[in-house]
Structure formats: C-alpha cells, structure tokens
Coordinates of C-alpha atoms in Angstrom, one line a residue:
W1 CA 4.4 -13.0 -6.2
Y2 CA 8.0 -13.9 -5.8
Q3 CA 9.2 -10.8 -7.7
R4 CA 7.0 -8.5 -5.5
R5 CA 8.4 -10.2 -2.4
V6 CA 12.0 -9.7 -3.6
R7 CA 11.3 -6.0 -4.4
A8 CA 9.8 -5.5 -0.9
L9 CA 12.9 -7.1 0.7
D10 CA 15.2 -4.9 -1.4
L11 CA 13.2 -1.9 -0.3
I12 CA 13.5 -3.0 3.4
R13 CA 17.3 -3.4 3.0
V14 CA 17.7 0.0 1.4
L15 CA 15.6 1.6 4.2
S16 CA 17.5 -0.2 6.9
K17 CA 20.8 1.1 5.5
K18 CA 19.4 4.7 5.3
Q19 CA 18.1 4.5 8.9
K20 CA 21.2 2.6 10.1
V21 CA 19.1 -0.3 11.4
D22 CA 20.7 -3.8 11.7
L23 CA 17.9 -5.8 10.0
P24 CA 18.9 -9.3 11.1
K25 CA 19.3 -8.2 14.8
D26 CA 16.0 -6.3 14.7
L27 CA 14.2 -9.3 13.2
T28 CA 15.7 -11.5 15.8
K29 CA 14.3 -9.2 18.5
V30 CA 10.8 -9.3 17.0
I31 CA 10.9 -13.1 16.8
E32 CA 12.1 -13.4 20.4
T33 CA 9.4 -11.0 21.5
Y34 CA 6.7 -13.1 19.9
A35 CA 8.2 -16.5 20.3
S36 CA 5.0 -18.0 21.7
T37 CA 2.5 -18.9 19.1
E38 CA -0.4 -18.0 21.3
E39 CA 1.1 -14.6 22.0
L40 CA 1.6 -14.0 18.3
K41 CA -2.0 -15.0 17.6
K42 CA -3.1 -12.4 20.1
V43 CA -1.0 -9.7 18.5
I44 CA -2.4 -10.6 15.0
A45 CA -6.0 -10.7 16.3
A46 CA -5.6 -7.3 17.9
R47 CA -4.1 -5.8 14.7
K48 CA -6.9 -7.3 12.6
K49 CA -9.4 -5.4 14.8
K50 CA -7.6 -2.1 14.0
V51 CA -7.4 -2.7 10.2
V52 CA -9.6 -0.1 8.3
A53 CA -9.0 -1.5 4.8
K54 CA -7.5 -4.6 3.2
T55 CA -5.0 -4.0 0.4
F56 CA -3.9 -6.1 -2.5
N57 CA -1.4 -7.9 -0.3
K58 CA -4.3 -8.8 2.1
I59 CA -2.4 -7.5 5.1
G60 CA -4.4 -4.4 5.4
I61 CA -3.7 -0.9 6.7
V62 CA -4.2 0.6 10.2
V63 CA -4.9 4.3 10.2
P64 CA -5.6 6.2 13.4
I65 CA -9.0 7.9 13.2
N66 CA -9.8 10.7 15.6
K67 CA -13.1 11.4 17.3
N68 CA -14.4 13.4 14.3
D69 CA -13.8 10.5 11.9
V70 CA -10.8 12.2 10.4
G71 CA -8.0 10.0 9.2
Y72 CA -9.4 7.6 6.6
R73 CA -11.8 7.7 3.7
P74 CA -12.5 4.6 1.5
L75 CA -11.2 4.6 -2.1
T76 CA -13.8 5.5 -4.8
M77 CA -13.2 2.2 -6.6
T78 CA -13.0 -1.5 -5.7
Y79 CA -9.8 -3.4 -5.7
S80 CA -10.9 -5.5 -8.6
E81 CA -11.6 -2.3 -10.6
L82 CA -8.2 -0.9 -9.6
D83 CA -6.4 -4.2 -10.5
S84 CA -8.1 -4.4 -13.9
M85 CA -7.3 -0.8 -14.6
L86 CA -3.6 -1.0 -13.8
T87 CA -3.2 -4.3 -15.7
R88 CA -5.0 -3.1 -18.8
S89 CA -3.1 0.2 -18.8
C90 CA 0.2 -1.7 -18.9
E91 CA -0.9 -4.0 -21.6
T92 CA -1.9 -1.1 -23.9
E93 CA 0.7 0.6 -26.1
D94 CA -1.5 3.4 -27.3
E95 CA -1.2 6.5 -25.1
D96 CA -4.8 7.7 -25.8
K97 CA -6.2 4.3 -24.7
K98 CA -4.0 4.4 -21.6
D99 CA -5.4 7.8 -20.7
K100 CA -8.9 6.6 -21.2
I101 CA -8.3 3.5 -19.1
L102 CA -6.7 5.5 -16.3
G103 CA -9.3 8.2 -16.2
P104 CA -11.0 6.8 -13.0
F105 CA -7.6 6.3 -11.5
D106 CA -6.7 9.9 -12.1
E107 CA -10.0 11.0 -10.6
C108 CA -9.3 8.9 -7.5
I109 CA -5.9 10.6 -7.2
N110 CA -7.7 14.0 -7.3
Y111 CA -10.0 12.8 -4.4
I112 CA -6.9 11.7 -2.5
Q113 CA -5.5 15.2 -2.8
F114 CA -8.7 16.6 -1.4
A115 CA -8.6 14.1 1.4
N116 CA -5.0 15.0 2.2
D117 CA -5.9 18.6 2.4
E118 CA -8.5 17.7 5.0
C119 CA -6.0 15.5 7.0
D120 CA -7.5 12.2 5.8
Y121 CA -4.2 10.7 4.9
G122 CA -5.4 7.1 5.0
M123 CA -6.9 7.2 1.5
G124 CA -3.6 8.0 -0.1
F125 CA -1.8 5.4 2.1
E126 CA -4.3 2.8 1.0
M127 CA -3.9 3.6 -2.7
G128 CA -0.1 3.9 -2.5
M129 CA 0.1 0.5 -0.8
C130 CA -2.3 -1.1 -3.3
V131 CA -0.3 0.2 -6.3
F132 CA 3.0 -0.7 -4.6
S133 CA 1.9 -4.3 -4.1
H134 CA 0.4 -4.6 -7.6
K135 CA 2.3 -6.6 -10.3
T136 CA 2.6 -3.5 -12.5
S137 CA 4.0 -1.3 -9.8
R138 CA 7.2 -0.5 -11.8
N139 CA 5.1 1.5 -14.2
F140 CA 3.6 3.6 -11.4
L141 CA 6.7 4.5 -9.3
G142 CA 6.0 8.3 -9.7
T143 CA 2.5 7.8 -8.4
I144 CA 3.7 5.7 -5.5
S145 CA 6.4 8.1 -4.6
S146 CA 3.9 11.0 -4.5
L147 CA 1.3 9.1 -2.5
L148 CA 3.2 7.3 0.2
P149 CA 5.4 10.1 1.7
L150 CA 2.3 12.2 2.4
S151 CA 0.8 9.4 4.5

C-alpha cells in the first residue's frame, strides 16, 4: 500500500512539473475550499452518486454517459479475477504459463479496443486504473500507458 501511494505521489509531482502547476498551493486551495467537514461530506456523497465502477483503490471512476448509454461498459471480468490473474502472472517465470494465465486479460483488452472504437472510453479507463493501482503495476506499464491516454 505504501509503495503504491509513493508511486502515485511521484506521478503527481511529475505531472505537476510538466503542467507547471504548483502542487502545494493548489492543494491548499482545495483544502480551503472544502474546509468545512459538512461541505466535504456533501461533495463526497455527490461524487459517490456519479461513480459508475469501483476500482482496486476503492475510489471509483466517474465517466460521463450520454443519452444513448455511450461512455462506459463494464469489464468482462471481476476484480478478484483480475487481481488473481495479475498476481499469478508475475509469480510465474515460464512465458507459456504467463500467456495462458493472461489469456482472459488479453481478451478483455481486445474488448476495450472495440469499446474505444465505439466511444465507450470508460472500460479502458477502468482497466487502466485497476492495473495502475495493483501491486504488480510495474510489470504492466506498457498496458497502462496504452489504456489511460485514450480515456
């Protein structure tokens, strides 16, 4: 958990440097904006209503969905299946076994490509966030970097 938190903070620092954002001042503005606990609870409750899917980090994702239900499709696997698949693939040294373990993962990536072609970017965003927040994320940086920018 701690290592994931540190990686996330490092990513935020890198992004803030690229976008020339002063992170401490911006965080101070956010804290001042929601200084009241009651006001913060209202903001959190309003966001929870908009969440279309929980991710590994339990924060969830908010994806705008238009009138025709375009914008989000659920993943073709459960989070426990995804967790087990990613963990087992990193524990295995044999490439053939890894390919067999990651078969359903690759199939889901194909479905994500179809969804992206039809403007349902939420599926790729959900998968990218799940893999990014997983303990084995270092082994899937290529996948993460191909999924998240399209979202």
